[in-house]
mmCIF file of C-alpha atoms and ligand atoms in Angstrom:
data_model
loop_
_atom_site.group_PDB
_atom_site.id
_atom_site.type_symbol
_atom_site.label_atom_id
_atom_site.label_comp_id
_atom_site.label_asym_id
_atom_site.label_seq_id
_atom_site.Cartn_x
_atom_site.Cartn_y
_atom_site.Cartn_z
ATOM 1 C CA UNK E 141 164.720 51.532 -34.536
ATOM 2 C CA UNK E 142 167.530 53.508 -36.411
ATOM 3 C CA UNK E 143 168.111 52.502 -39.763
ATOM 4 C CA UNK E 144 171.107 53.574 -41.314
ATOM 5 C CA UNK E 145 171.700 57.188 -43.634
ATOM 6 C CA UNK E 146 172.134 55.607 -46.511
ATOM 7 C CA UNK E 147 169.402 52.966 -46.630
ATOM 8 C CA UNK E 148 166.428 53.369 -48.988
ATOM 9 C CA UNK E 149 163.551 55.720 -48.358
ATOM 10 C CA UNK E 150 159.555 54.859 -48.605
ATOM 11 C CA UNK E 151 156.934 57.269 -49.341
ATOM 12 C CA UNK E 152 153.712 55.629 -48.465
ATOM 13 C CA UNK E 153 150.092 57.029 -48.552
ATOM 14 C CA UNK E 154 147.537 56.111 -46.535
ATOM 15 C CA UNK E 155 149.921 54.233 -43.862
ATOM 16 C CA UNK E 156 147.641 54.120 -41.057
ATOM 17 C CA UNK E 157 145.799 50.982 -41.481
ATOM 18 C CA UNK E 158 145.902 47.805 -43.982
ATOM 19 C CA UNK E 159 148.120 47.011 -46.586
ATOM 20 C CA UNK E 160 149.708 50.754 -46.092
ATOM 21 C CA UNK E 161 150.304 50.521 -42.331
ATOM 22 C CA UNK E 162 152.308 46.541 -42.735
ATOM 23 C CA UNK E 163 153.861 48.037 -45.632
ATOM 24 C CA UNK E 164 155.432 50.665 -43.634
ATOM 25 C CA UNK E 165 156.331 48.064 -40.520
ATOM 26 C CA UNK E 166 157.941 45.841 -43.065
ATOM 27 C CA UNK E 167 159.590 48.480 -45.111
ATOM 28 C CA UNK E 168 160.863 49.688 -41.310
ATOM 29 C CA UNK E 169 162.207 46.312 -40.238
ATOM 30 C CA UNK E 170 163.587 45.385 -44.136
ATOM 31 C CA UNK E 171 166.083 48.269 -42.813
ATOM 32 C CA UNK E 172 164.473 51.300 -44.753
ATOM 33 C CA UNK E 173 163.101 54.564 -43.643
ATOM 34 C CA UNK E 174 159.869 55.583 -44.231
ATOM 35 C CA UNK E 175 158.112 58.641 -44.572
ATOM 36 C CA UNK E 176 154.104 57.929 -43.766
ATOM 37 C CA UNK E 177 151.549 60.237 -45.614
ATOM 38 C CA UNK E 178 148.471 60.034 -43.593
ATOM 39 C CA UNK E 179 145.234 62.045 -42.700
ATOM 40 C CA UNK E 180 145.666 61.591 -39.095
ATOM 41 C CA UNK E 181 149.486 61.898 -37.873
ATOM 42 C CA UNK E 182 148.368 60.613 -34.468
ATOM 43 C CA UNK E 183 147.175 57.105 -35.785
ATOM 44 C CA UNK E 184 151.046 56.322 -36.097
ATOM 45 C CA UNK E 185 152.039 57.526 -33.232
ATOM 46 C CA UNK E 186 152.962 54.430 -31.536
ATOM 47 C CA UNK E 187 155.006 52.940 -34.508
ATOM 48 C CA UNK E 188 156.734 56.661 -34.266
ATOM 49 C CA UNK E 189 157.904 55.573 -31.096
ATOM 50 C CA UNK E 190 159.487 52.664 -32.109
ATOM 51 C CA UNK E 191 161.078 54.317 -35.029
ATOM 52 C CA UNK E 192 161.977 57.496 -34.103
ATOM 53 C CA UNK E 193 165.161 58.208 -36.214
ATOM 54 C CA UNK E 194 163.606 55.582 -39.406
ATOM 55 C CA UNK E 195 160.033 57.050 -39.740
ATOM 56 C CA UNK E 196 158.679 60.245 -40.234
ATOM 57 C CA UNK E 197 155.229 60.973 -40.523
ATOM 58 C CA UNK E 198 153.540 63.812 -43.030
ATOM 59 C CA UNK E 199 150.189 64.664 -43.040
ATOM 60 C CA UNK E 200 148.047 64.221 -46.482
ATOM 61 C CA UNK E 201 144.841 64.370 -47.936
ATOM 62 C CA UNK E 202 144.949 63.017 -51.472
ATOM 63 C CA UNK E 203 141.934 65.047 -52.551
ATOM 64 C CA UNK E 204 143.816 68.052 -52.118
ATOM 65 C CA UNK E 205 146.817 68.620 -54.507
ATOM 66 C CA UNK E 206 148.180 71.800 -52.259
ATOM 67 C CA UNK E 207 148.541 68.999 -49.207
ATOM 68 C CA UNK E 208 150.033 66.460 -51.220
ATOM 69 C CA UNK E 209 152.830 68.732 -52.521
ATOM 70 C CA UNK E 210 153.427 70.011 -48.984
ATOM 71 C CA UNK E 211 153.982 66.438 -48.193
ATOM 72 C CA UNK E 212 156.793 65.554 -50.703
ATOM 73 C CA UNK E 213 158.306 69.104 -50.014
ATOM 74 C CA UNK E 214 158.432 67.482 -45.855
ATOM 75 C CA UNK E 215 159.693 64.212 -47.121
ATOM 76 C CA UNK E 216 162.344 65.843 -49.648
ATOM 77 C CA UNK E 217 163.566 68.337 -46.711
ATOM 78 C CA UNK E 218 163.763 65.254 -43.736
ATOM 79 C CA UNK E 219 166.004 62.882 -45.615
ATOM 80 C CA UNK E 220 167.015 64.452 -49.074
ATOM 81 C CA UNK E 221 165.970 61.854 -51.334
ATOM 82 C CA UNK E 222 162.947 59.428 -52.035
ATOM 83 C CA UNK E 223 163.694 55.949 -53.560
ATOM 84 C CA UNK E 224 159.943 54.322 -53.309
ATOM 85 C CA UNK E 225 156.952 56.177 -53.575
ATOM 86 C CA UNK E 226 153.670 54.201 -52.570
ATOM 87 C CA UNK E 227 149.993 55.340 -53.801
ATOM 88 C CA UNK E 228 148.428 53.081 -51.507
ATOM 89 C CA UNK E 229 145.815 55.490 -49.760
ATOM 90 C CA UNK E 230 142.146 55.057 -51.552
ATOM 91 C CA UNK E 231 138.331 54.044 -50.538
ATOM 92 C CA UNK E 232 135.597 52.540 -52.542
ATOM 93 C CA UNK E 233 132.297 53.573 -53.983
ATOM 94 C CA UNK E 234 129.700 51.519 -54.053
ATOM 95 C CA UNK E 235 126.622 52.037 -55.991
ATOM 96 C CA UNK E 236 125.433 51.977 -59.827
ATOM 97 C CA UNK E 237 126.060 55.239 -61.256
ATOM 98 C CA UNK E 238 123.015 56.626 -61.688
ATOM 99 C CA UNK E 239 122.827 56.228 -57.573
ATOM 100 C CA UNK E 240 125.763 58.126 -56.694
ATOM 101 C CA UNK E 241 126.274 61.435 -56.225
ATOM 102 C CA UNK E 242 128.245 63.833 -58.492
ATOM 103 C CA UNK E 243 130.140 64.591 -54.637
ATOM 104 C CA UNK E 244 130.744 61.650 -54.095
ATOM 105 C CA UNK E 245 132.195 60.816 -57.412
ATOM 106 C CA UNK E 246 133.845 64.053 -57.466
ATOM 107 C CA UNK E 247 135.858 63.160 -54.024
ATOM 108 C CA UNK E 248 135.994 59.594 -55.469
ATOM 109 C CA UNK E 249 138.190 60.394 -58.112
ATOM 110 C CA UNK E 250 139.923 63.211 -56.388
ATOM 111 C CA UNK E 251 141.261 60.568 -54.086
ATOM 112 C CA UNK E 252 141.975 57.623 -55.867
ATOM 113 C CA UNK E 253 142.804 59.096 -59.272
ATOM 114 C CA UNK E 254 143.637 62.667 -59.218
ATOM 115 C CA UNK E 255 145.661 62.577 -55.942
ATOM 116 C CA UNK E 256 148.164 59.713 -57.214
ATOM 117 C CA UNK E 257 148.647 61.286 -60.298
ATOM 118 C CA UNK E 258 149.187 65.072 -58.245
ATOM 119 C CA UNK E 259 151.747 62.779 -56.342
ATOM 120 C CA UNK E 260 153.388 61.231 -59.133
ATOM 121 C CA UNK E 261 154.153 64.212 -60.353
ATOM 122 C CA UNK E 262 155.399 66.133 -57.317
ATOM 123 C CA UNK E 263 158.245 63.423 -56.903
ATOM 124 C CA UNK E 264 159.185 63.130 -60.626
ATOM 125 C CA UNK E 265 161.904 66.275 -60.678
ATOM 126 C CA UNK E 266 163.372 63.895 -57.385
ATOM 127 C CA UNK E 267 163.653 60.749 -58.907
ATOM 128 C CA UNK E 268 164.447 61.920 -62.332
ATOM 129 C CA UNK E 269 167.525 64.673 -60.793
ATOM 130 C CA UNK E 270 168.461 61.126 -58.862
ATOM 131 C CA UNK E 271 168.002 59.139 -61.921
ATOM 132 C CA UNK E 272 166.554 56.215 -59.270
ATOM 133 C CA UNK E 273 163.164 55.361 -58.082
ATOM 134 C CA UNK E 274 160.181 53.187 -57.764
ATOM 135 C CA UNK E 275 156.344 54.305 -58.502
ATOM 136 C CA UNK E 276 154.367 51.927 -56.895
ATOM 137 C CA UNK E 277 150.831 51.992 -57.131
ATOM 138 C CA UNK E 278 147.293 50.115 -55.685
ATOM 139 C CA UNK E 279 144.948 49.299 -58.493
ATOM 140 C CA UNK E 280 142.672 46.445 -57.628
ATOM 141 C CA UNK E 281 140.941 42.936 -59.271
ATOM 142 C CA UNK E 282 137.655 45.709 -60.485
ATOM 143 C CA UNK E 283 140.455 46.645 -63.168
ATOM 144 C CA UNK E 284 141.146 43.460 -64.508
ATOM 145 C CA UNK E 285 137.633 42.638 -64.825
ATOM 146 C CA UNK E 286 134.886 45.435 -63.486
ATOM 147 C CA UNK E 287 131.496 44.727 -61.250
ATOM 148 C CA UNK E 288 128.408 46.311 -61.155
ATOM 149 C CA UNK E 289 128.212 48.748 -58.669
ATOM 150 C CA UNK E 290 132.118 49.859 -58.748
ATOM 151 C CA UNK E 291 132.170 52.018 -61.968
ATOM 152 C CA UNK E 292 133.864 54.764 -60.374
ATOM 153 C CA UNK E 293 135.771 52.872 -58.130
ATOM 154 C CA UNK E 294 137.117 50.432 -60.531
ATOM 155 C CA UNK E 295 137.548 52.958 -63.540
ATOM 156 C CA UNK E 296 139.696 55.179 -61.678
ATOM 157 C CA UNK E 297 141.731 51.753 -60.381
ATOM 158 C CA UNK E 298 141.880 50.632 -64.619
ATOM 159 C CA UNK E 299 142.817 54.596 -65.301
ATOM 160 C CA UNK E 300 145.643 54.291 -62.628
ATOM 161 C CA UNK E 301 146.861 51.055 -64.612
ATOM 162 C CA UNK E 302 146.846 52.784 -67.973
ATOM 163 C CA UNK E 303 148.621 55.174 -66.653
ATOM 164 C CA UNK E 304 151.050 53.532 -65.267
ATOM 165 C CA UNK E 305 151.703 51.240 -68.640
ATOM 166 C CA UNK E 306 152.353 54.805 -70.009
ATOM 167 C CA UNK E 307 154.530 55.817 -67.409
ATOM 168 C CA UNK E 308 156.617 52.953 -67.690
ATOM 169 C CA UNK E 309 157.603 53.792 -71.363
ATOM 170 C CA UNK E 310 158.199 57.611 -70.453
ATOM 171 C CA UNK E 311 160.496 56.902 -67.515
ATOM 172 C CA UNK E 312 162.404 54.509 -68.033
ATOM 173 C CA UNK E 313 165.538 56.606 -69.606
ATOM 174 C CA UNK E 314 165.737 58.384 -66.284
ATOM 175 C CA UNK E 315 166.129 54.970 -64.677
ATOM 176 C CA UNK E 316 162.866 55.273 -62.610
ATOM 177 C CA UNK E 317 160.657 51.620 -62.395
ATOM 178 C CA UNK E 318 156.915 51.631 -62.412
ATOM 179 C CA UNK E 319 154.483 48.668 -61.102
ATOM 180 C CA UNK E 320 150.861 48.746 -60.097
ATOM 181 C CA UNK E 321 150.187 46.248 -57.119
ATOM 182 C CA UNK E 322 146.471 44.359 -57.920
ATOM 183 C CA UNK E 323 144.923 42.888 -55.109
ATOM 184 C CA UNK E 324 142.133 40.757 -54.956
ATOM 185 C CA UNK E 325 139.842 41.259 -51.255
ATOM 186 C CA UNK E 326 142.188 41.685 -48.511
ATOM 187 C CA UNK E 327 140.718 41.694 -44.980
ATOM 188 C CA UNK E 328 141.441 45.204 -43.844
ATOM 189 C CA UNK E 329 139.034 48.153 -42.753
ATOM 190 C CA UNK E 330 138.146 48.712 -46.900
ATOM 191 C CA UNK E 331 135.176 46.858 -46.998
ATOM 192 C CA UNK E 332 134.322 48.710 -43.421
ATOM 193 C CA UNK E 333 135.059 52.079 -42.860
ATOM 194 C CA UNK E 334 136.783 52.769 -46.389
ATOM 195 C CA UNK E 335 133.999 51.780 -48.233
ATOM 196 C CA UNK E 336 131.521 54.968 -49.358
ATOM 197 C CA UNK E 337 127.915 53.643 -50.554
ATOM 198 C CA UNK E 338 125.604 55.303 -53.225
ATOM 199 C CA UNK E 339 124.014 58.497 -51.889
ATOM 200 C CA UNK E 340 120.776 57.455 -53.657
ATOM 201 C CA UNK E 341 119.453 53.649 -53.759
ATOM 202 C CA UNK E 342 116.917 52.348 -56.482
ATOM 203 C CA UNK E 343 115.265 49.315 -56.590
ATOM 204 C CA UNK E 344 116.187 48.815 -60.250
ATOM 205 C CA UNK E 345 119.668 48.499 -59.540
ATOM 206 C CA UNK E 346 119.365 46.022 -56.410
ATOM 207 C CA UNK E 347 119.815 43.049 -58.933
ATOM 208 C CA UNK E 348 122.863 44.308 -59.989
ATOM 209 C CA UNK E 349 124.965 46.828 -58.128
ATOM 210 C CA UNK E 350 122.629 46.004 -55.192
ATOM 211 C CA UNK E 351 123.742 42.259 -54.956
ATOM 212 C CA UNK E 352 127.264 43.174 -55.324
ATOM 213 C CA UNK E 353 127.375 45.441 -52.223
ATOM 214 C CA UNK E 354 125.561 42.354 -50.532
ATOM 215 C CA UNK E 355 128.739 40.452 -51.640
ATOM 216 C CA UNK E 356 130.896 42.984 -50.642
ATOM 217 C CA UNK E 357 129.103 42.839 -47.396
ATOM 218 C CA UNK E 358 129.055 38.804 -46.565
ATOM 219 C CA UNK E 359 132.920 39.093 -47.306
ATOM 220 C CA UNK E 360 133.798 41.401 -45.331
ATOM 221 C CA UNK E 361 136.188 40.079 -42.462
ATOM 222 C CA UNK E 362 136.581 36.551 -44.417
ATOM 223 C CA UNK E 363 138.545 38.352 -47.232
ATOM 224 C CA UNK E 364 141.186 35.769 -47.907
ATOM 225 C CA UNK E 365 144.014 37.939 -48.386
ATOM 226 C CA UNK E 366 146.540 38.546 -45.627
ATOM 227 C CA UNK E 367 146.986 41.902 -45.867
ATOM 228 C CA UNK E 368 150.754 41.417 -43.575
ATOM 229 C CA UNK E 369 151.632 38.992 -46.600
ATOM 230 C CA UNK E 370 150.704 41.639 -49.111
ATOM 231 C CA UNK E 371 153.350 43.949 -47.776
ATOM 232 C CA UNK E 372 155.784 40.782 -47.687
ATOM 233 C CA UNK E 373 155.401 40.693 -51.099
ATOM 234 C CA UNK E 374 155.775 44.472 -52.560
ATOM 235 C CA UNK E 375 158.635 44.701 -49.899
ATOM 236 C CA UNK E 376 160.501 41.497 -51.680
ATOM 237 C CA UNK E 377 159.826 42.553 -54.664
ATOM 238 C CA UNK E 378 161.646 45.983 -54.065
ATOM 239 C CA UNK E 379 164.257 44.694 -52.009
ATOM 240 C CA UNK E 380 165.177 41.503 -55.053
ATOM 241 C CA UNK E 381 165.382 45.157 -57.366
ATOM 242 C CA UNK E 382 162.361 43.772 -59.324
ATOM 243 C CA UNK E 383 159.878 45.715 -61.100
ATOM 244 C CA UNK E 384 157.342 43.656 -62.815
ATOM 245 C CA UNK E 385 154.947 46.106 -64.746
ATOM 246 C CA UNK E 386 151.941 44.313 -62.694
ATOM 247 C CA UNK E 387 152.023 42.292 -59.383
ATOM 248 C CA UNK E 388 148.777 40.325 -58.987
ATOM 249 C CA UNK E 389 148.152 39.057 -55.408
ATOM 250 C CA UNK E 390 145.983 36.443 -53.927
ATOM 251 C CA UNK E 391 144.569 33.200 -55.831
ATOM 252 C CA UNK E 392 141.384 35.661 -56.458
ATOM 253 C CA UNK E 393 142.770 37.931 -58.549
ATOM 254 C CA UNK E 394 145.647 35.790 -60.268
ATOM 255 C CA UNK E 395 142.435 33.604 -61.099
ATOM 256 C CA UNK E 396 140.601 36.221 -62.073
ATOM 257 C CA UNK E 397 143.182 37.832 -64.667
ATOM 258 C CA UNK E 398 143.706 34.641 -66.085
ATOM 259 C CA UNK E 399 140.151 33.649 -66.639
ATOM 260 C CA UNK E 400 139.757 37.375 -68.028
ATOM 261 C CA UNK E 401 142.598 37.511 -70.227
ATOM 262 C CA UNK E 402 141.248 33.866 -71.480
ATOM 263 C CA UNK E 403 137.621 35.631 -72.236
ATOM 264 C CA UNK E 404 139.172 38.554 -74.035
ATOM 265 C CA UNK E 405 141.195 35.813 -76.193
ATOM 266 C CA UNK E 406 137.999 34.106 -77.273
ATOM 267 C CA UNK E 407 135.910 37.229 -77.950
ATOM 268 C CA UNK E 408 139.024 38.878 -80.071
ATOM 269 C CA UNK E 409 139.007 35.473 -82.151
ATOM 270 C CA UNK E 410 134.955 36.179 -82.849
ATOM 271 C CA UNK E 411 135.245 39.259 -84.240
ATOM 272 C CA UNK E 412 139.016 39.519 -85.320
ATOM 273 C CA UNK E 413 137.481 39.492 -88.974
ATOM 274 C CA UNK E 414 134.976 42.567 -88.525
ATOM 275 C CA UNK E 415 138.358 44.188 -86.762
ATOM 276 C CA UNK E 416 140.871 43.419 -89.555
ATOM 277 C CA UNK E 417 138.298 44.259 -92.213
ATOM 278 C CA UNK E 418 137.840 48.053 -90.977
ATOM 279 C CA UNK E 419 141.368 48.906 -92.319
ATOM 280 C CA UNK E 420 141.928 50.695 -95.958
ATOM 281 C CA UNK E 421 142.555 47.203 -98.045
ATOM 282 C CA UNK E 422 145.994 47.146 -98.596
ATOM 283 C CA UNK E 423 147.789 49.489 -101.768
HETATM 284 N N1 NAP I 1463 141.505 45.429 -49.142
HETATM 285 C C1 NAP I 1463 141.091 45.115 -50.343
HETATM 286 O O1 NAP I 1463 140.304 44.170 -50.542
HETATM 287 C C2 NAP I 1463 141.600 45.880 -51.524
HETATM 288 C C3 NAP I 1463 141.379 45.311 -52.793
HETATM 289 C C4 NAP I 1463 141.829 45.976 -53.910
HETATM 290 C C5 NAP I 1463 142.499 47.187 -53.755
HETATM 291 N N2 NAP I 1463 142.693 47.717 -52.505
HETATM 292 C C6 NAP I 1463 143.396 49.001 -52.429
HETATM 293 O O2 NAP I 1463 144.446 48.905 -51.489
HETATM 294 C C7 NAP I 1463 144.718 50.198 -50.951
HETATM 295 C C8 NAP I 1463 144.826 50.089 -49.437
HETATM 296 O O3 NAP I 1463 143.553 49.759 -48.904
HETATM 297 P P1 NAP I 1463 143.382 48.807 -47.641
HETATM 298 O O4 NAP I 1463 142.770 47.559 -48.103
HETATM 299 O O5 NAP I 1463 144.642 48.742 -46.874
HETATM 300 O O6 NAP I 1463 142.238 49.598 -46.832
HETATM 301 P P2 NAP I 1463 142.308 50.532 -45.550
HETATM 302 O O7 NAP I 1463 142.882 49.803 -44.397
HETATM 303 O O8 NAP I 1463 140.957 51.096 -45.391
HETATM 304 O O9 NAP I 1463 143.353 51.662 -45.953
HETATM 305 C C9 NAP I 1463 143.053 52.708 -46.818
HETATM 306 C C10 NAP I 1463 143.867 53.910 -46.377
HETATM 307 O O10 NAP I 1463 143.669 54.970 -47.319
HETATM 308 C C11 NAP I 1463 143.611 56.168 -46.571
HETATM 309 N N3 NAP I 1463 142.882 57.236 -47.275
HETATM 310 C C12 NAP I 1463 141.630 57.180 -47.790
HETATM 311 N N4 NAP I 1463 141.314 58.384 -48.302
HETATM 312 C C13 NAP I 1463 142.385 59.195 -48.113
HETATM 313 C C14 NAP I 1463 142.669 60.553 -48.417
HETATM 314 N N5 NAP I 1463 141.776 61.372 -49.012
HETATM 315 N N6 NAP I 1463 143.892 61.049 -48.088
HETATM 316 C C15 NAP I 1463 144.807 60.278 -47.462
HETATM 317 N N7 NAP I 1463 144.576 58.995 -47.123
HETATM 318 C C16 NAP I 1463 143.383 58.464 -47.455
HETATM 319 C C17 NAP I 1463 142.892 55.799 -45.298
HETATM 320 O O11 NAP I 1463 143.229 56.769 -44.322
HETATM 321 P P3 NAP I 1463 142.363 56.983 -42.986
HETATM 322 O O12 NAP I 1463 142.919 55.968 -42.014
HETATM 323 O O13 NAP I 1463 142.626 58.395 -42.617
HETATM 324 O O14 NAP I 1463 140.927 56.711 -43.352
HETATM 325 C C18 NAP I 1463 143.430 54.413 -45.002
HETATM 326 O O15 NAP I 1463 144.567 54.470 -44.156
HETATM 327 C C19 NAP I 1463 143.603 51.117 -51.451
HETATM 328 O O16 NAP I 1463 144.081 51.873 -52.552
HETATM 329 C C20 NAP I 1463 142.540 50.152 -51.918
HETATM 330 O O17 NAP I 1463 141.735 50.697 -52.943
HETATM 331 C C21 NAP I 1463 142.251 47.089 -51.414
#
């Protein structure tokens, strides 16, 4: 495949399996080229065959800023410019907070907070000396509405989405679009492999964070998200030149924002009148 000079070029993290890896075979055959950030260069090495002139793979770890600015200095050097930048790579933690360990939140947050935000700013003095660009990032349905068990995991996902609200507002003027993706479970390797568990159990949390990574586990591999459809989707929206601030995805989580966004409603009616009587009365 050998897709032409001046079509559009895709950063994407984490490209070697799920939602990344279709997003970078759709991105491909939508007539872009891709650069693919992964941990292991030689998981790709078969779609690198097909795509030798359209794809070039970089090698990342997003808990290490030095390797994720090496990264965008490849991408910048192989085709000159960057026009959507995907922080798709990221793994869960399971486990109520007093049972994880201050490693694993450490590399938790590294990884799915830290490391997008390290990104985000290595590509900035691209896209804002092109005055073009799209930030596109993962959150996930534990930020619209968090579980027990995924403190870390969620707050980093709700962090990445106040972020990005913020980023919006600051970037616009250079022309550069920002949207967070929210998935609800899609059946790829995350509730598998990409899933970290609490170092230390305790019985007092198995009613809580204990029965969610029960959950977690009777869903894994019937997630109803398609995680090929997924990729349809962000690559449609990109290709339409849309840039909605949020993109939910799958009846789960466009269910679960709306039932959330109902809740918050109802509890902001309750106590609107404690609220509004906190301010100086008025002059
Ligand atoms: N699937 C879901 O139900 C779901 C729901 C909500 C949000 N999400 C989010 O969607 C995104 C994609 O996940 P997925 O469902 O496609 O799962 P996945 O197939 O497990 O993909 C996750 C990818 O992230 C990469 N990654 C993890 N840590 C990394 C690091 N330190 N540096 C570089 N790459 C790293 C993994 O690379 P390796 O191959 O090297 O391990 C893997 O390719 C994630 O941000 C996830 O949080 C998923």
């Amino acid at each position: 495949m050998s897709n032409p000079t001046d079509s559009p070029v895709w950063f994407i993290t984490g490209a070697a399996s799920g939602i990344g890896r279709r997003l970078a075979e759709q991105a491909l055959a939508s007539g872009a080229r891709v650069v693919a950030a992964v941990r292991s260069p030689k998981s790709l090495e078969d779609l690198a065959c097909r795509a030798v002139d359209s794809l070039q793979v970089v090698s990342v770890d997003m808990a290490e800023p030095a390797s994720i600015r090496r990264a965008v200095e490849e991408a910048q050097r192989c085709w000159g410019r960057l026009d959507v930048v995907v922080n798709n790579a990221g793994y869960g933690l399971v486990g109520a907070l007093e049972e994880c360990g201050d490693d694993q939140i450490a590399r938790n947050l590294a990884t799915n907070l830290v490391g997008p935000l390290q990104l985000i700013r290595a590509v900035l003095p691209f896209l804002r000396a092109q005055r073009s660009g799209h930030l596109i990032t993962l959150g996930a349905a534990a930020a619209i509405g968090n579980y027990p068990g995924f403190s870390v995991y969620g707050g980093a996902k709700a962090a990445l989405e106040a972020v990005s609200e913020s980023l919006r507002l600051e970037l616009a003027p250079f022309g550069i679009r920002v949207t967070v993706v929210v998935p609800g479970p899609f059946r790829t390797d995350f509730i598998q492999r990409s899933l970290d568990r609490a170092a230390h159990r305790m019985p007092e949390y198995e009613p809580t964070a204990g029965k969610f990574l029960g959950f977690l586990e009777r869903m894994n591999g019937r997630q109803p998200g398609d995680p090929e459809r997924a990729a349809a989707a962000i690559v449609r929206m990109v290709s339409e030149g849309k840039a909605p601030m949020r993109l939910v995805l799958g009846k789960y989580a466009v269910d679960k924002t709306r039932k959330t966004l109902a809740a918050r409603a109802v509890e902001l009616a309750a106590w609107e009148a404690v609220g509004l009587g906190t301010d100086f009365p008025p002059t």
